mmCIF file of C-alpha atoms in Angstrom:
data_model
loop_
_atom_site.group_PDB
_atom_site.id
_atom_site.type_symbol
_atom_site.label_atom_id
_atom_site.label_comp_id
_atom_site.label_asym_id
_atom_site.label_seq_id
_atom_site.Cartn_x
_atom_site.Cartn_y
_atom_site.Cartn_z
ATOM 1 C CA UNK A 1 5.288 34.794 26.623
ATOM 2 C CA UNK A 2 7.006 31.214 26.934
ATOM 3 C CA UNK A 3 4.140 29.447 26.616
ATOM 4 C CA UNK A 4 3.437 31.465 23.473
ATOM 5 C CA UNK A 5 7.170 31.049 22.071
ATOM 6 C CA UNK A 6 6.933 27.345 22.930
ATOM 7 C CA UNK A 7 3.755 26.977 20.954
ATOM 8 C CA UNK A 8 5.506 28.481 17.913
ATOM 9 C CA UNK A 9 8.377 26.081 17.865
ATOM 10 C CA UNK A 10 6.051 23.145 18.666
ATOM 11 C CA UNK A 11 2.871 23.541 16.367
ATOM 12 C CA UNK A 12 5.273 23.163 12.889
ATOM 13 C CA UNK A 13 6.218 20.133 13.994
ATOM 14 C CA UNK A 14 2.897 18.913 14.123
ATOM 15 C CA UNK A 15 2.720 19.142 10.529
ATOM 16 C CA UNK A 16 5.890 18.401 9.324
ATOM 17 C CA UNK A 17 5.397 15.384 6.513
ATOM 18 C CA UNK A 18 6.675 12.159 8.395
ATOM 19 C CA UNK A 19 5.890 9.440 5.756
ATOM 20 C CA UNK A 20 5.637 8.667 2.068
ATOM 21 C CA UNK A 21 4.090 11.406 -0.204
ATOM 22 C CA UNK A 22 1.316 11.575 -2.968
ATOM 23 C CA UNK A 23 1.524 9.781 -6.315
ATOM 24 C CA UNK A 24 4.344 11.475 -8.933
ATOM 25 C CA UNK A 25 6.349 12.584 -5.754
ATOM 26 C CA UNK A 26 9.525 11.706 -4.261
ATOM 27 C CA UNK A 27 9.728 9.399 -2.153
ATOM 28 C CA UNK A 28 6.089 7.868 -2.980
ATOM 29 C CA UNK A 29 5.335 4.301 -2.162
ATOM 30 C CA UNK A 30 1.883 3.945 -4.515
ATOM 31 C CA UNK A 31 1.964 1.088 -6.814
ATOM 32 C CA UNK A 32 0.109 1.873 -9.786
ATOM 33 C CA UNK A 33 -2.292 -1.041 -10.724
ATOM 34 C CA UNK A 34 0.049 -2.304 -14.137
ATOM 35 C CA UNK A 35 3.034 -2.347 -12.270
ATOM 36 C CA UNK A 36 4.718 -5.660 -13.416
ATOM 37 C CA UNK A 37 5.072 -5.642 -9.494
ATOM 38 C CA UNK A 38 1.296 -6.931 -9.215
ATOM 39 C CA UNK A 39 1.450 -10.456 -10.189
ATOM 40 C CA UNK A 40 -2.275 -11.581 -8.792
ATOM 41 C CA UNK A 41 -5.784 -9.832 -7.448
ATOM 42 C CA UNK A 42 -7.936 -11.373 -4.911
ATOM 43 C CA UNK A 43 -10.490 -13.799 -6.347
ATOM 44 C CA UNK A 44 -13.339 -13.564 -3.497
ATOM 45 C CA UNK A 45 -14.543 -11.015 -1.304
ATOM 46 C CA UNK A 46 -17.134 -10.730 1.518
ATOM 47 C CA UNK A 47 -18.505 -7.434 2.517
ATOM 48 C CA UNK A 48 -20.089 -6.213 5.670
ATOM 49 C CA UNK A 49 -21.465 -2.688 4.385
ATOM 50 C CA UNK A 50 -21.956 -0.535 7.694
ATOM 51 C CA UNK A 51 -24.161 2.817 7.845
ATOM 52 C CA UNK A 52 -24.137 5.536 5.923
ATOM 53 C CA UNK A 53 -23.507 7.655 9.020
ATOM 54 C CA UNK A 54 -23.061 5.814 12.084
ATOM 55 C CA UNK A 55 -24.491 8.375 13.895
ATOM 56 C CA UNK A 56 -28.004 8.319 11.890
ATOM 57 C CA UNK A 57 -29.351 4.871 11.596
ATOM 58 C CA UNK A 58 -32.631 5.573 9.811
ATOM 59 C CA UNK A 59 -30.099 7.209 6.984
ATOM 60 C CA UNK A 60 -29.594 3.365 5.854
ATOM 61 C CA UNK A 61 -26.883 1.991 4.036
ATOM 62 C CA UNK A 62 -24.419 2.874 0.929
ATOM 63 C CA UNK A 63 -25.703 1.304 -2.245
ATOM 64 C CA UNK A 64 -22.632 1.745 -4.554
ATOM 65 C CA UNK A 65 -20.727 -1.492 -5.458
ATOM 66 C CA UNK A 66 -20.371 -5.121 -4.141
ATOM 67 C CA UNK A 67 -18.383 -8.283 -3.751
ATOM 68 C CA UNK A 68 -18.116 -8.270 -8.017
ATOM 69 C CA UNK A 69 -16.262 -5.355 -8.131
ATOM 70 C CA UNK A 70 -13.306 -6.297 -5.744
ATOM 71 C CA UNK A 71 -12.672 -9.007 -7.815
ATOM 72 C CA UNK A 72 -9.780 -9.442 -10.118
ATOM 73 C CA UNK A 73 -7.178 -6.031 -11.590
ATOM 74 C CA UNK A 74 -8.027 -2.540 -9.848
ATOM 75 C CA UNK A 75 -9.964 -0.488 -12.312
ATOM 76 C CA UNK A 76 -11.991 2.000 -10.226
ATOM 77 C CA UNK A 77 -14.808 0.003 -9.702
ATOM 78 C CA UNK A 78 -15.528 -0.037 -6.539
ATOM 79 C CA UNK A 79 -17.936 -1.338 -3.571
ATOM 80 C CA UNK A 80 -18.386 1.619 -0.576
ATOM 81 C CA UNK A 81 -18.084 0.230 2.976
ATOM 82 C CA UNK A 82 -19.791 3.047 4.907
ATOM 83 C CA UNK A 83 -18.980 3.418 8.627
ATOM 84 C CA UNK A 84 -17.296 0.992 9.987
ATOM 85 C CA UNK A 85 -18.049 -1.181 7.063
ATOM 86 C CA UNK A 86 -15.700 -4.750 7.037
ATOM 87 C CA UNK A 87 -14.434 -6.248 3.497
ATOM 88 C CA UNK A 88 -12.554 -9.546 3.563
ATOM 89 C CA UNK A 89 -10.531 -10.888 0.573
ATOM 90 C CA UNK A 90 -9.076 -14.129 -0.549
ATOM 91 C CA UNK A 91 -6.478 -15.530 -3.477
ATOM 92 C CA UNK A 92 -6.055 -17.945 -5.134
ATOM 93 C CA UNK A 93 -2.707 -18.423 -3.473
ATOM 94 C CA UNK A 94 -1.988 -17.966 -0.179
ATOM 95 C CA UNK A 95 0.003 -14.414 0.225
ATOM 96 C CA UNK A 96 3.953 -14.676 1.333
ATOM 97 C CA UNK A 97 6.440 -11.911 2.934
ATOM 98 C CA UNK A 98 9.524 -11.025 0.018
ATOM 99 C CA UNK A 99 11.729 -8.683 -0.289
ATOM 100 C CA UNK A 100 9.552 -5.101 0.620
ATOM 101 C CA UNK A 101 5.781 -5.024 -0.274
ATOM 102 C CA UNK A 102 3.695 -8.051 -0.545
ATOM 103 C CA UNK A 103 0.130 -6.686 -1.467
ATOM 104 C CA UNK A 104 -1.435 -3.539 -2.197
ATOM 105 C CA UNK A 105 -4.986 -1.994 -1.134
ATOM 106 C CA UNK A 106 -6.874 0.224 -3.977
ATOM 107 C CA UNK A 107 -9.251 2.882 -3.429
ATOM 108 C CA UNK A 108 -10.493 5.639 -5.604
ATOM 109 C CA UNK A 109 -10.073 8.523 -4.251
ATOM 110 C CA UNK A 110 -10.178 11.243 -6.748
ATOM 111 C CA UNK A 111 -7.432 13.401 -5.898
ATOM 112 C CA UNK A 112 -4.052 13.584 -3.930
ATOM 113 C CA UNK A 113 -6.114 15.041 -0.733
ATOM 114 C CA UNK A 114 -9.631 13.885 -0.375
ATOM 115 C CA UNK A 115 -8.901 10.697 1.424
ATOM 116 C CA UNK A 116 -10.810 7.750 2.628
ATOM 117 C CA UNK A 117 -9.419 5.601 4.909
ATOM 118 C CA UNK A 118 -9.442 1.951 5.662
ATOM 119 C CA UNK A 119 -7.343 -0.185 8.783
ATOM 120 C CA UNK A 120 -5.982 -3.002 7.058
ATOM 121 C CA UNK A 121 -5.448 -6.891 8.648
ATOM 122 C CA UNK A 122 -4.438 -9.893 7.620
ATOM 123 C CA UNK A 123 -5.050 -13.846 8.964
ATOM 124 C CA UNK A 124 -3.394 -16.882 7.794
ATOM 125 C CA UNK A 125 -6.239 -19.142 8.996
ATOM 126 C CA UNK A 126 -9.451 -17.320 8.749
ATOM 127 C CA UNK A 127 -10.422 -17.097 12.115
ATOM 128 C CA UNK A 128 -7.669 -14.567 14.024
ATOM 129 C CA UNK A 129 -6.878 -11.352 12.351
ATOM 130 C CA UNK A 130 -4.106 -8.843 12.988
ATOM 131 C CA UNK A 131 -3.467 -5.114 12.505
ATOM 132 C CA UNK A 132 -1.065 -3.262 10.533
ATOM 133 C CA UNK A 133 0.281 -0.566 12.947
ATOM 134 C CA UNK A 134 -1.335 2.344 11.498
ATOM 135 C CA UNK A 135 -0.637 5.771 12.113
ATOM 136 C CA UNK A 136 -2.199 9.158 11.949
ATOM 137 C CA UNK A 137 -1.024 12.669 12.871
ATOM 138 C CA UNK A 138 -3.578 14.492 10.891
ATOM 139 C CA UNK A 139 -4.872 17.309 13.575
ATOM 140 C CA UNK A 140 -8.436 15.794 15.638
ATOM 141 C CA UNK A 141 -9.448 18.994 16.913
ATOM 142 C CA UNK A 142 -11.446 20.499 13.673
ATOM 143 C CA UNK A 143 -13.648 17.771 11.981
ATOM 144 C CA UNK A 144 -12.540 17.126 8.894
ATOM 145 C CA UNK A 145 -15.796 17.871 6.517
ATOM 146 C CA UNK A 146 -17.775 15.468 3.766
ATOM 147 C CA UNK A 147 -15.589 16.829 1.061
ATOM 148 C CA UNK A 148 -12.370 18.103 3.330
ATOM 149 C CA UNK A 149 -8.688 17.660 2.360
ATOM 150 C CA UNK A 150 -5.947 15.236 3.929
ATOM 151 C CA UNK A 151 -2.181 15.300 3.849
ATOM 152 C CA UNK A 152 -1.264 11.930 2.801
ATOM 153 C CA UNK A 153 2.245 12.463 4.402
ATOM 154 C CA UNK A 154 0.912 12.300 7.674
ATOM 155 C CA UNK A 155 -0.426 8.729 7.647
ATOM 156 C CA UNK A 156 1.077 5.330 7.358
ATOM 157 C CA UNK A 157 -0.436 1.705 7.043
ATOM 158 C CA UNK A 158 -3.393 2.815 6.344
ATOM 159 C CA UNK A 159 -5.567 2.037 3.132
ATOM 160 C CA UNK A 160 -6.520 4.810 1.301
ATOM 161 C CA UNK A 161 -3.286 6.692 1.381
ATOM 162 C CA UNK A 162 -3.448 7.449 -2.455
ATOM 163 C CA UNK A 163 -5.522 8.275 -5.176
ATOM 164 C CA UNK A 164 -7.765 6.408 -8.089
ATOM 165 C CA UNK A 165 -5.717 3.385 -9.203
ATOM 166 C CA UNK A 166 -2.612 3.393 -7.011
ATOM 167 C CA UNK A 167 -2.253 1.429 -4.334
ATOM 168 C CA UNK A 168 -1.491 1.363 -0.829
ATOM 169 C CA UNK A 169 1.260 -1.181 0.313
ATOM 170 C CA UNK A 170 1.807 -3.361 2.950
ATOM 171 C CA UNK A 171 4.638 -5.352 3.895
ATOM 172 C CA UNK A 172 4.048 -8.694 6.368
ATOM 173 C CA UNK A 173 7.449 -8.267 7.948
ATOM 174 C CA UNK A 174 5.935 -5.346 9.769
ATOM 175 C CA UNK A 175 4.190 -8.609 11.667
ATOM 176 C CA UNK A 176 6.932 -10.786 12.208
ATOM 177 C CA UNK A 177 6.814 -12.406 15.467
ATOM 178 C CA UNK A 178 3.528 -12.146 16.520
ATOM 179 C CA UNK A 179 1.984 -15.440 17.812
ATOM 180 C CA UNK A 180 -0.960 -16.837 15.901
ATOM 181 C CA UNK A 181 -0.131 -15.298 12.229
ATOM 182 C CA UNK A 182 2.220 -17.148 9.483
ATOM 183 C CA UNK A 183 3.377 -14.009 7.418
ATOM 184 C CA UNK A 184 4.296 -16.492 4.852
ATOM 185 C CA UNK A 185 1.118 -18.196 4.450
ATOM 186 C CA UNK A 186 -1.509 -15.008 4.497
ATOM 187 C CA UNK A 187 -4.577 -16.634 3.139
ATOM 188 C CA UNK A 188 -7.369 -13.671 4.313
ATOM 189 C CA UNK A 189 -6.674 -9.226 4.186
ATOM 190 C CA UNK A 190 -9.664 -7.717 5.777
ATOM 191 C CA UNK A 191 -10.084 -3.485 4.963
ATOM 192 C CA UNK A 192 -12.483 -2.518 7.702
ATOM 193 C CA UNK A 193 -13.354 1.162 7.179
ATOM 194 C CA UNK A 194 -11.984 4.487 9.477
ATOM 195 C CA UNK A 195 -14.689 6.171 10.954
ATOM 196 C CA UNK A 196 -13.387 9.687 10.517
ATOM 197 C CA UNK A 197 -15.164 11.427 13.199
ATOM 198 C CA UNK A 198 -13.360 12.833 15.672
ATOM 199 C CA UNK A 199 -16.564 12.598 18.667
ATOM 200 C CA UNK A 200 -15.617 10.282 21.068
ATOM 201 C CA UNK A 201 -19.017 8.190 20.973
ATOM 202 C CA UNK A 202 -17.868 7.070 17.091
ATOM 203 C CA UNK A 203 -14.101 7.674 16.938
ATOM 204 C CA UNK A 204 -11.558 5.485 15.562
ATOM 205 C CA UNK A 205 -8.488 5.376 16.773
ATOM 206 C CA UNK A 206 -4.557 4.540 15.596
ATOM 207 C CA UNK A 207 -1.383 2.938 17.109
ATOM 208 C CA UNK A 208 -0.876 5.868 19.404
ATOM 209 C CA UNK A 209 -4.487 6.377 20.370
ATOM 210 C CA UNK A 210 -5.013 9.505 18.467
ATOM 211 C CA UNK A 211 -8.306 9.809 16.603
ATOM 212 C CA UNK A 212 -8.336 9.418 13.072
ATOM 213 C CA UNK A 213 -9.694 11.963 11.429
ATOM 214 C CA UNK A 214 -10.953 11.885 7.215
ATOM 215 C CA UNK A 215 -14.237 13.042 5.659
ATOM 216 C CA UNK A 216 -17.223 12.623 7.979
ATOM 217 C CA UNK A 217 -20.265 12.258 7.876
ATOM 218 C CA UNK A 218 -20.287 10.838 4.091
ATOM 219 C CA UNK A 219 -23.962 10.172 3.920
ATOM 220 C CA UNK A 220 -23.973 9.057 0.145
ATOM 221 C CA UNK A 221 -24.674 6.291 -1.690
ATOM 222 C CA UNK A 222 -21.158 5.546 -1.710
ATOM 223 C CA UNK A 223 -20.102 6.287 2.109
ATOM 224 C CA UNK A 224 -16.846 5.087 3.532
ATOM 225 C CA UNK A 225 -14.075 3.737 2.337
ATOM 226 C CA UNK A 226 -14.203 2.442 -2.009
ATOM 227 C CA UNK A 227 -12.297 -0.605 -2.147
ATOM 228 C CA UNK A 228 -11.722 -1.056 -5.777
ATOM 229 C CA UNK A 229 -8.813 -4.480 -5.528
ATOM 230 C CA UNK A 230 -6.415 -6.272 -3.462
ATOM 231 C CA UNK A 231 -3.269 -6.614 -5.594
ATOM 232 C CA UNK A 232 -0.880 -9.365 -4.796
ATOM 233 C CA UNK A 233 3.187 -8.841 -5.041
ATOM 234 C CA UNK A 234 4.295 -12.341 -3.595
ATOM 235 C CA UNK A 235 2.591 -15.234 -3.120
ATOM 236 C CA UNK A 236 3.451 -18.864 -2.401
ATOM 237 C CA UNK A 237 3.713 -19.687 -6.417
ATOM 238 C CA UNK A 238 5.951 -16.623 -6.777
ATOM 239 C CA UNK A 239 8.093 -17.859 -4.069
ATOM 240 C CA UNK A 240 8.500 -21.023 -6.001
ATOM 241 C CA UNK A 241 8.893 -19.772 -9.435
ATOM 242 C CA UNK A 242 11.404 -17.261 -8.115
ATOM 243 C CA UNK A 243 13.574 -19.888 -6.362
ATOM 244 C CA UNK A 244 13.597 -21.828 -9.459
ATOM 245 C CA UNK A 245 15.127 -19.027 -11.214
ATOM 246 C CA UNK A 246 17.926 -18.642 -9.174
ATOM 247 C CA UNK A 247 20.185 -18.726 -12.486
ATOM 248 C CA UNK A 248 19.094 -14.953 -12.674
ATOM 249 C CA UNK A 249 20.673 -13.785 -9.682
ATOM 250 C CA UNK A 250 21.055 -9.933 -8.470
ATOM 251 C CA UNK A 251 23.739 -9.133 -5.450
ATOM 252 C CA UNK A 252 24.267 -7.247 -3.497
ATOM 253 C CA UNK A 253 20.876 -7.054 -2.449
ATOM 254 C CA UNK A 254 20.455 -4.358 -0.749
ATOM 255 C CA UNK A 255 23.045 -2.055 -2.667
ATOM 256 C CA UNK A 256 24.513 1.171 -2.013
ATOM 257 C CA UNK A 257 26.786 1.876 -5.252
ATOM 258 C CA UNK A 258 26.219 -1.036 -7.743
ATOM 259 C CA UNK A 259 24.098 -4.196 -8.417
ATOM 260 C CA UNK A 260 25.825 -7.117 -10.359
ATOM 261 C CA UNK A 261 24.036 -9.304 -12.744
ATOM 262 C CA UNK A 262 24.251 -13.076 -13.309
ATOM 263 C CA UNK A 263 22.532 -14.892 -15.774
ATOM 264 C CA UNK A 264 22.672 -17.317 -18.418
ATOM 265 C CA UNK A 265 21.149 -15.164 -21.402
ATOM 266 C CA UNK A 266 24.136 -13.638 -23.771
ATOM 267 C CA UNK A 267 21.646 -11.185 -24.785
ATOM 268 C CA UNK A 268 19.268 -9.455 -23.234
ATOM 269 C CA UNK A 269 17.186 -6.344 -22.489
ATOM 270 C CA UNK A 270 17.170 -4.906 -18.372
ATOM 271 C CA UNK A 271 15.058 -2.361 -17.452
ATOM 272 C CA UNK A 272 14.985 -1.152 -14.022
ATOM 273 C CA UNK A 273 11.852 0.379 -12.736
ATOM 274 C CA UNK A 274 10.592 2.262 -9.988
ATOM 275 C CA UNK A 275 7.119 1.184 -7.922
ATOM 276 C CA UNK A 276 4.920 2.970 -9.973
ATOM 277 C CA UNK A 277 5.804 1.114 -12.905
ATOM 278 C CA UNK A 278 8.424 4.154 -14.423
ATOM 279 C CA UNK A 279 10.887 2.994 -16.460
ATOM 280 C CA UNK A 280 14.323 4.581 -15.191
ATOM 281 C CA UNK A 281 16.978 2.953 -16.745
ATOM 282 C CA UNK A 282 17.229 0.650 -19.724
ATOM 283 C CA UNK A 283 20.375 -1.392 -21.499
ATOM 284 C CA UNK A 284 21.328 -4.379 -23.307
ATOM 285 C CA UNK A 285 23.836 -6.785 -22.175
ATOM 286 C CA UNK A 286 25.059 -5.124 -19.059
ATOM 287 C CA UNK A 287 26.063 -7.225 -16.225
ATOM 288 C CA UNK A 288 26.954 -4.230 -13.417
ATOM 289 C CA UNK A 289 24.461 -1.704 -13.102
ATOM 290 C CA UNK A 290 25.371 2.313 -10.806
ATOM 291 C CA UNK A 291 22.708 2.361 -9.104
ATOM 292 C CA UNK A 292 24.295 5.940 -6.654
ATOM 293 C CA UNK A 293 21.766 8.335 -8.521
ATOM 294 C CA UNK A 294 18.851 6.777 -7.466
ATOM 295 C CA UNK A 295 17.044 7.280 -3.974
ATOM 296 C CA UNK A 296 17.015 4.583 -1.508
ATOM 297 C CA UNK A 297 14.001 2.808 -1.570
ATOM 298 C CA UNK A 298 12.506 -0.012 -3.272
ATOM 299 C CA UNK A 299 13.282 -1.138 -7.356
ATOM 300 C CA UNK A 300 12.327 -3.759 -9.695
ATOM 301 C CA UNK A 301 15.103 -5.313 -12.468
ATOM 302 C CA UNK A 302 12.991 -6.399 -15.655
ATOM 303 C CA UNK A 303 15.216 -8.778 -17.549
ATOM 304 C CA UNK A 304 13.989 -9.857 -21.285
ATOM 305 C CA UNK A 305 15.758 -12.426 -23.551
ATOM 306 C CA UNK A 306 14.679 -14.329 -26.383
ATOM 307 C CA UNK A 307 13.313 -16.982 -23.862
ATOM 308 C CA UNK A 308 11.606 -15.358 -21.192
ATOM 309 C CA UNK A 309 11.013 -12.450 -18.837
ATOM 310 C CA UNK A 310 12.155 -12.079 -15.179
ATOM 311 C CA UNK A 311 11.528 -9.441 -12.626
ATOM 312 C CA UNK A 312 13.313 -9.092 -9.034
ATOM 313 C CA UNK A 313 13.135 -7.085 -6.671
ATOM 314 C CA UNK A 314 15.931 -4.969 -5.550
ATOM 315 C CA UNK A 315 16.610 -2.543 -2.389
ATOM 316 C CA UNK A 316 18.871 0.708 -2.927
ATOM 317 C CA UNK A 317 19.964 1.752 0.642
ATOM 318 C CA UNK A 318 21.529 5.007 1.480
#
């Protein structure tokens, strides 16, 4: 009987959301693909297609996609990994940590809950690469099936996470610290694909050694993860520009009740939007902005005058 009552306080927990929800939700950290947010794509890619099925090897390869369709704005084009399958992307500029996000990985997934997934790691010379602490607490006793469902709120740092055309974000100062790896000069992301099974012989496995577990086997043309772009948020030339522009300043930065406004413009248009790209908020010539109705989480401050434009980021905390 205790066992029993335990097992009905425990199991709930088990799937109790722990992270950021699906696109149009509260709370959501996708990026759709015209956020002003995305300010370059990767230029080159290099793919390592693995198996359809890992565990079949006469089933052959996925032939949907390659290198070409990585390149340049996410628009659901796409090149399938398959099992295990390795893609590695570089810029034109070398990738930077700012404030929040500083790149975003695109699949194209066709709903909230069919998921692909895809570890994600990044090198700032080529040679050593380094994981983004993922996590999964989607259940690994039951197989999830070819076409079975995922609850995006139970994963974290891992590619995939949202559907067609909204992408999955990373932040480098997740890797602070970690010998071998200059978050501020990220010139390489490799997306290496999740092999969802959940046997032991093919497993893949998170931060906290629990198997991951998304559609398997996908035996299709287009098996594996779909990575459609690699969108970039900051990069060295962004750092630059943005220190020039120090005459547009926002403080406090992170802000609880209100964010201040300095710049030179007498007129202008500011628009603050949400990741996604949703315009929340618009004004003209407004120097002190309430920013206590909106959740805490990440912002962007669009500022238009007769000269130019300027985003920034800004951080509502609670």
């Amino acid at each position: 009987m205790k066992h029993f009552l335990f097992c009905l306080l425990v199991l709930p927990l088990l799937t109790v959301a722990q992270f950021a929800p699906p696109v149009g939700q509260a709370g959501t950290t996708a990026m759709h693909k015209d956020s002003s947010a995305f300010i370059n794509w990767a230029t080159f890619c290099n793919i390592t297609k693995g198996l359809k099925d890992i565990s079949n090897s006469a089933g052959g390869y996925p032939t949907v996609g390659d290198s070409s369709k990585v390149i340049a704005k996410a628009d659901n084009g796409v090149v399938s990994l398959g099992d295990g399958g390795i893609a590695i992307c570089t810029f034109q500029n070398a990738i930077t940590d700012g404030p929040g996000p500083d790149f975003a990985v695109f699949e194209n997934s066709f709903s909230d809950d069919y998921l692909e997934f895809g570890f994600v790691e990044v090198s700032s010379d080529g040679i050593n690469f380094f994981r983004f602490p993922a996590t999964c607490n989607i259940q690994d006793t039951a197989q999830t099936g070819s076409f079975g469902l995922s609850n995006t709120s139970l994963v974290n740092n891992l590619a995939g996470k949202y559907r067609a055309l909204y992408g999955t974000p990373f932040d480098l100062l997740e890797l602070q610290g970690i010998s071998g790896l200059n978050i501020n000069a990220i010139t390489h992301v490799k997306i290496i694909d999740v092999v969802g099974s959940i046997n032991a012989s093919y497993a893949t496995y998170d931060i906290n050694s629990n198997k991951i577990n998304d559609p398997w086997p996908t035996a299709f043309a287009s098996s594996g993860f779909d990575l459609d772009a690699v969108g970039v948020i900051h990069d060295i030339t962004n750092s630059v520009k943005e220190n020039a522009e120090d005459v547009f300043v926002v403080y406090p930065n992170p802000a609880k009740e209100f964010v201040n406004i300095k710049l030179p413009a007498v007129n202008f248009e500011l628009r603050i939007m949400d990741l996604t790209g949703n315009e929340l908020y618009k004004v003209n010539n407004v120097n002190k902005i309430d920013v206590r109705d909106l959740d805490a989480g990440i912002y962007f401050i669009e500022v238009k005058s007769d000269k130019k434009i300027i985003t920034k980021k800004i951080i509502v905390s609670e």
